[in-house]
Coordinates of C-alpha atoms and ligand atoms in Angstrom, one line a residue:
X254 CA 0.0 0.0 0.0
X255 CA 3.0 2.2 -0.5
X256 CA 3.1 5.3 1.8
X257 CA -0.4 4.7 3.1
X258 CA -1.6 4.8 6.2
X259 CA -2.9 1.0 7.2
X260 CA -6.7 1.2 6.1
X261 CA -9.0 -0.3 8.5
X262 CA -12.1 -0.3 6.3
X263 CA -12.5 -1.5 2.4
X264 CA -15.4 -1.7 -0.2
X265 CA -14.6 -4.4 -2.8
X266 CA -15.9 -4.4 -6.3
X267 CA -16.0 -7.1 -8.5
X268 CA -17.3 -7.9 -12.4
X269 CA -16.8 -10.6 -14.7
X270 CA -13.1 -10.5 -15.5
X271 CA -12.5 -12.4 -11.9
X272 CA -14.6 -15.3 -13.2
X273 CA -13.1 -15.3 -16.7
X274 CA -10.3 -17.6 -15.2
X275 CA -13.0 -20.1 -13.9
X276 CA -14.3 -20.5 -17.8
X277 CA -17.4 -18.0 -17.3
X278 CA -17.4 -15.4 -20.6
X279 CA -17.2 -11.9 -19.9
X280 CA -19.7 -9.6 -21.3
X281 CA -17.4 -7.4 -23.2
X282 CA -14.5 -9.0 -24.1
X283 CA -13.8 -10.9 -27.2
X284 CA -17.2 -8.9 -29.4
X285 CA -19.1 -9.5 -26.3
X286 CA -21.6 -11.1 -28.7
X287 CA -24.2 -14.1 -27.3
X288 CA -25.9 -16.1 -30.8
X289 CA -25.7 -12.2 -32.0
X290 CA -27.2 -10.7 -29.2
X291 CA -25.1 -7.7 -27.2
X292 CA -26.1 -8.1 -23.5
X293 CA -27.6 -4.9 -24.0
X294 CA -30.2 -6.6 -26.1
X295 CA -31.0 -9.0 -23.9
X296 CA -30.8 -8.1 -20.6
X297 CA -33.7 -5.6 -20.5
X298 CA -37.5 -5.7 -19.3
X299 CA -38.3 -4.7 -22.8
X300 CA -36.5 -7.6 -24.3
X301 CA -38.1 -10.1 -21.9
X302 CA -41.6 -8.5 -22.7
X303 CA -40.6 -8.7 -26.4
X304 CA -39.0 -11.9 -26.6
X305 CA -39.7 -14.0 -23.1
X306 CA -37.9 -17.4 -24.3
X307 CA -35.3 -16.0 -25.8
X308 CA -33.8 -14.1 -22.8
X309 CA -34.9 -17.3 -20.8
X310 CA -32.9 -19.2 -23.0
X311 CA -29.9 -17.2 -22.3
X312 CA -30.2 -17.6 -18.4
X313 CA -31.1 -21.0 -18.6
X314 CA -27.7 -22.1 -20.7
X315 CA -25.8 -19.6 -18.1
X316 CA -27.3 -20.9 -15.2
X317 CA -26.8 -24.8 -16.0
X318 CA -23.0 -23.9 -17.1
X319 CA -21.8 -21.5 -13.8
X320 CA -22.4 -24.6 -11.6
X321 CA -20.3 -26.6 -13.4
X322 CA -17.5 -23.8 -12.7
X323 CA -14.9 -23.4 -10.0
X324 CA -14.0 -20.2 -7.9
X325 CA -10.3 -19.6 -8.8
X326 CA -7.1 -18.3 -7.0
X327 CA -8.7 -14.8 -7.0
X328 CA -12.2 -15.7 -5.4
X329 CA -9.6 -18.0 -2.9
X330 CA -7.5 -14.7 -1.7
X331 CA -10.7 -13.1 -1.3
X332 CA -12.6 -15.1 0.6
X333 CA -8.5 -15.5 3.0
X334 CA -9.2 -11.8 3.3
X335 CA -13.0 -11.6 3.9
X336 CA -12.2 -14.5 7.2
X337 CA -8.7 -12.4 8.4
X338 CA -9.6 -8.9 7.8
X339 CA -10.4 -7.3 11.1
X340 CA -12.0 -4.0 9.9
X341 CA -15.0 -3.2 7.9
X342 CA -15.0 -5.4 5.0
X343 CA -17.4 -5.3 2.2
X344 CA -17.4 -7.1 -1.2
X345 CA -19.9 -6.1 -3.7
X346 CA -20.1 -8.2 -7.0
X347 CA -21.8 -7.2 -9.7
X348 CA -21.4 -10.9 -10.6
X349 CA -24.4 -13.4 -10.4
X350 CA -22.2 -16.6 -10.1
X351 CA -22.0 -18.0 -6.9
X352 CA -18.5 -18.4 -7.2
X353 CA -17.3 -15.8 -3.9
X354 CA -19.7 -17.8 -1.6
X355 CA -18.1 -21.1 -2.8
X356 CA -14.7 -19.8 -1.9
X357 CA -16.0 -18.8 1.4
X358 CA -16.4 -15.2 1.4
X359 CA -19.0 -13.7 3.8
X360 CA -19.4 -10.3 3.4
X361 CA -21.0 -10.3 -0.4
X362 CA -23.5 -8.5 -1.6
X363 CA -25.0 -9.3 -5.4
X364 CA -26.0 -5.8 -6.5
X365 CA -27.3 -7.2 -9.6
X366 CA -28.6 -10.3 -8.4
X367 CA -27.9 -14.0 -8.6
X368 CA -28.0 -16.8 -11.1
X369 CA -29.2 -19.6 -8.7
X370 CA -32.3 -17.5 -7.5
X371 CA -36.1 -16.8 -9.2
X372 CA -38.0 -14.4 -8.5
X373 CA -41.8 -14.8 -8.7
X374 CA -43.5 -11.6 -10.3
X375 CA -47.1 -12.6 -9.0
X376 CA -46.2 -12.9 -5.6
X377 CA -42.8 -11.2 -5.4
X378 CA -41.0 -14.2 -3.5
X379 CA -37.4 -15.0 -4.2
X380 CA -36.6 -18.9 -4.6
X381 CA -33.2 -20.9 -4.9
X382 CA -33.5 -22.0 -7.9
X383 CA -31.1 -24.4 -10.3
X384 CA -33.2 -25.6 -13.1
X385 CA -34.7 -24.2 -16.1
X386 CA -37.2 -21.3 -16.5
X387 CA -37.7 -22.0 -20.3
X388 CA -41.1 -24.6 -19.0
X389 CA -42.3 -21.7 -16.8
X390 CA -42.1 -23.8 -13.8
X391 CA -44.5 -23.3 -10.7
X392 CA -43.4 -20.7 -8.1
X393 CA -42.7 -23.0 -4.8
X394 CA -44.7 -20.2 -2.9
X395 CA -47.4 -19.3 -4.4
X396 CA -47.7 -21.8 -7.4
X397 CA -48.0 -19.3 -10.2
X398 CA -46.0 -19.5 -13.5
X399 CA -44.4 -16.1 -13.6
X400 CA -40.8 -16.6 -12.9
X401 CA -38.0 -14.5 -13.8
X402 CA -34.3 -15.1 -12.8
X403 CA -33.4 -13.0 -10.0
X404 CA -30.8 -10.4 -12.0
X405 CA -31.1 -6.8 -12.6
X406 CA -31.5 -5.2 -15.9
X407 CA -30.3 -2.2 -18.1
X408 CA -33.0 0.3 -16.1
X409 CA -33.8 -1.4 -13.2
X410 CA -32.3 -0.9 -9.7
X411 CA -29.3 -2.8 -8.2
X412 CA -29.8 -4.2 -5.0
X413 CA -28.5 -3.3 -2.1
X414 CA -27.5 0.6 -2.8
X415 CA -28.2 2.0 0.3
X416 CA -25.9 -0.6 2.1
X417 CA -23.0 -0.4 -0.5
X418 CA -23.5 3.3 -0.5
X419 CA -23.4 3.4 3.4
X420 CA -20.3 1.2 3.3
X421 CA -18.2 3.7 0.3
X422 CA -18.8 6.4 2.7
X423 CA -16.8 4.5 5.6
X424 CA -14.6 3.1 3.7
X425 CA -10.8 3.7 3.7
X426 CA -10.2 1.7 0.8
X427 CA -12.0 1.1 -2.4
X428 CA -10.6 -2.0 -4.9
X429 CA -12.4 -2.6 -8.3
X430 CA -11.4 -5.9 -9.9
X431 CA -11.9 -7.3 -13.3
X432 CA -14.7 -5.0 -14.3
X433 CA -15.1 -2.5 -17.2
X434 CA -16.6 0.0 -16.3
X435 CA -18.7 0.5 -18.4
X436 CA -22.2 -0.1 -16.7
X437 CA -23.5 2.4 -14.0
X438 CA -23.8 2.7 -10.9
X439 CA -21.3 0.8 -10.4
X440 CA -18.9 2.4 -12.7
X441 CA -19.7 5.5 -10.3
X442 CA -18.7 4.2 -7.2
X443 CA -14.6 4.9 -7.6
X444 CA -15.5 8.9 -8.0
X445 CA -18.2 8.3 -4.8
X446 CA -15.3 6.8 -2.7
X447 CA -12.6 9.3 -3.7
X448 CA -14.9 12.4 -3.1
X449 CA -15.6 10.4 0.4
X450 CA -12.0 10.7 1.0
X451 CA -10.7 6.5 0.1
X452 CA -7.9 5.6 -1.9
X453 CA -8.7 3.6 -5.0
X454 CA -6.7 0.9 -6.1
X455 CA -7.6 -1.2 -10.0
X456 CA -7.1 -5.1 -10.6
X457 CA -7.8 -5.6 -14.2
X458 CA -6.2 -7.4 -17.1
X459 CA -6.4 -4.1 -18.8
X460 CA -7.5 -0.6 -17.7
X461 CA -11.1 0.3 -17.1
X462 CA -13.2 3.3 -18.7
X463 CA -12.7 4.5 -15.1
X464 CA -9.1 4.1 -14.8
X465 CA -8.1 8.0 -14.7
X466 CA -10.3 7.7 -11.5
X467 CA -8.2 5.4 -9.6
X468 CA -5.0 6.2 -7.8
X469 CA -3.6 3.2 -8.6
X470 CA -3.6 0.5 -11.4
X471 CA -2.0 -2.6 -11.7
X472 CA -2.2 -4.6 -14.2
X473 CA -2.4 -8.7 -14.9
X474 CA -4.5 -11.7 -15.0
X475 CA -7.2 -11.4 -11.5
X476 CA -5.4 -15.1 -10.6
X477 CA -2.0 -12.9 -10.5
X478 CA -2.9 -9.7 -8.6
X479 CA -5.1 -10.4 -6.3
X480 CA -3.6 -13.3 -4.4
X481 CA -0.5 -11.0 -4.6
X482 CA -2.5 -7.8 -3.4
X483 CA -4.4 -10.1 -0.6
X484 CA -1.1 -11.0 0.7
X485 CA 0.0 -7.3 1.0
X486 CA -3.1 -6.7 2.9
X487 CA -2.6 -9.5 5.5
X488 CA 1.3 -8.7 6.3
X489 CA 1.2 -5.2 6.1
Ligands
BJW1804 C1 -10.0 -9.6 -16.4 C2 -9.7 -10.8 -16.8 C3 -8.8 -11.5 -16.0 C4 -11.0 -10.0 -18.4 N1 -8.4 -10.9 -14.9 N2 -9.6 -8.9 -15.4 C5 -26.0 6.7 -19.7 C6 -25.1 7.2 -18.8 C7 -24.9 6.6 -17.5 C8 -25.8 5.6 -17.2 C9 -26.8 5.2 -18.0 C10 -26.9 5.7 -19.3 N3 -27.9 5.1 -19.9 C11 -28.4 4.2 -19.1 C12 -27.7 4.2 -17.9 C13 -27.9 3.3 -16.8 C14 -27.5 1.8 -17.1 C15 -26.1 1.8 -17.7 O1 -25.1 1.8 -17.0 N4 -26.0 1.7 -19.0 C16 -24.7 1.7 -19.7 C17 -24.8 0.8 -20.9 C18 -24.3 3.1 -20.0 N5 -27.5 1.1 -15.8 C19 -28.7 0.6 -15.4 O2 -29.7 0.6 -16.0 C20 -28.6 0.0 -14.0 N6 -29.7 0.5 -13.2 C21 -29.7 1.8 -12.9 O3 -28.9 2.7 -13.3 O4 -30.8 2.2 -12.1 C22 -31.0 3.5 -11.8 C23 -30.1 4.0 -10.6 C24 -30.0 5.4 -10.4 C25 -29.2 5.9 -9.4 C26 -28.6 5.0 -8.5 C27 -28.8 3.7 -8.7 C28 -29.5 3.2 -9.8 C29 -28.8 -1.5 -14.0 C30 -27.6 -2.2 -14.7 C31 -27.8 -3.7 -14.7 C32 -26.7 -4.4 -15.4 N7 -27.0 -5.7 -15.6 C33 -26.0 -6.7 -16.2 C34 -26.7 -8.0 -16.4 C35 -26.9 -8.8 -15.1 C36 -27.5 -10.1 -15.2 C37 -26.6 -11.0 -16.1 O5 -25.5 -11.4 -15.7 O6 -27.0 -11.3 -17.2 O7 -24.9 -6.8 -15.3 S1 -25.3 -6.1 -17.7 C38 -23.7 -6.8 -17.4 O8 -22.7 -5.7 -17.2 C39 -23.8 -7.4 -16.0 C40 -22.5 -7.0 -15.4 O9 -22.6 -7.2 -14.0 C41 -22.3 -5.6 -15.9 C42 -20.9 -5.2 -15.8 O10 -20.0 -5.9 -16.6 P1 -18.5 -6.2 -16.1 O11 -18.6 -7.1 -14.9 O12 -17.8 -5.0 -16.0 O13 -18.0 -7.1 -17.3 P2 -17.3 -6.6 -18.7 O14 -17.4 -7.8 -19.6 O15 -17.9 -5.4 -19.2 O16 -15.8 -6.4 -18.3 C43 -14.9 -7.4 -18.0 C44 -13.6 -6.8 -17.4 O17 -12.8 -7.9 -16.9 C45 -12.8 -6.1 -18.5 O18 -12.4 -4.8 -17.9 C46 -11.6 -7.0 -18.7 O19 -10.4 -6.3 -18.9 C47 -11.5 -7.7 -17.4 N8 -10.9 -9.0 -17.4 N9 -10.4 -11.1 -18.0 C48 -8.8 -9.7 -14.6 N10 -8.5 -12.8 -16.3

């Protein structure tokens, strides 16, 4: 941490690049393309409305495929830190893999929701859920067939904002790994915990939109830095 004072509390953020090592696509890399599809063209109310199987579809093949998956080395150091870390500790994922959890971290909070969860739009009841939607399956609560996965999309709300907020404006510390940048509010959050007085430190294989925001980048495969930048943490 350089000439930095030892921070006591830290907001984490994390997006797809720390699951690309565990085989799960990004959204952005590579043409960022599904069957033609940008994920801005499917992961909308509008397109769900427009085209309901289709944007089942595309959870249903995501959902069967992340539980197949692995957490990696980065999930690992993270979930080390979450269990060691004595201060405030807060890890927000913008991820809906399960793949922090199956490390062992604690302290998450899935701001745009979760893969393995449905959420019943007649009676507004979450469920685990690990099958397909595609057959509109009863909800387990209230036996309706209106079940959505549990994500957020393009002009809906995250979840969890006031906590994360609440948690930026403690925080000593704010570290953004493997994400882009490019989708909001979460893209906001490294100006939010500057102007709340943090230092902001980048994990990325490349830099972010956001980068000129951070006061520190470095730069590598998530598998590489963050073990290494956990390890700072826990010895300094
Ligand atoms: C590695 C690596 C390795 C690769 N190691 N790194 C105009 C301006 C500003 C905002 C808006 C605007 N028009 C509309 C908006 C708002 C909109 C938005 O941001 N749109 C943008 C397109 C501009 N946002 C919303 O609508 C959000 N809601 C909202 O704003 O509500 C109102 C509100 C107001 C005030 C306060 C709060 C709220 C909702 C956004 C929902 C996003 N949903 C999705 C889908 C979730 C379900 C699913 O998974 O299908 O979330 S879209 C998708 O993008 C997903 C991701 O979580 C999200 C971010 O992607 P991420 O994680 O950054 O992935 P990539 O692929 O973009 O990047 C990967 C990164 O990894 C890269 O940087 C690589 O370098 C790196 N990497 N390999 C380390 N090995």
């Amino acid at each position: 941490m350089g000439d930095m004072e030892r921070p006591r509390n830290i907001v984490i953020l994390t997006g797809a690049g720390i699951s690309a090592e565990s085989g799960i696509d990004t959204f952005r890399d590579s043409g960022g393309l599904w069957e033609q599809h940008r994920v801005e063209d499917v992961a909308t109310p509008e397109a769900f409305e427009r085209d309901p199987n289709l944007v089942l579809r595309f959870y249903d093949l995501r959902r069967e495929a992340v539980q197949a998956k692995l957490p990696n080395f980065a999930h690992e150091a993270l979930a080390i830190l979450d269990a060691q870390w004595k201060g405030e500790l807060l890890l927000v994922t913008q991820n809906v893999d399960d793949l922090h959890e199956r490390a062992g971290s604690r302290r998450v909070l899935h701001m745009h929701g979760e893969h393995l969860n449905a959420w019943c739009t007649a009676c507004d009841r979450r469920s685990r859920w690990t099958g397909p939607l595609i057959d509109r399956p009863a909800c387990p609560a209230c036996g309706a067939r209106a079940l959505r996965p549990d994500v957020v999309w393009f002009g809906e709300m995250p979840y969890g904002m006031e906590r994360i907020y609440a948690a930026i404006r403690q925080a000593d510390l704010f570290v953004s790994i493997g994400t882009s940048g490019a989708v909001y509010p979460a893209a906001g959050f490294v100006r939010d915990a500057r102007e709340c007085g943090a230092r902001t430190l980048e994990l990325n294989l490349e830099p972010s939109q956001g980068s000129v925001w951070f006061h520190e980048s470095r730069l590598g495969p998530a598998t590489d830095v963050v073990p290494e930048w956990v390890a700072e943490m826990l010895q300094s």
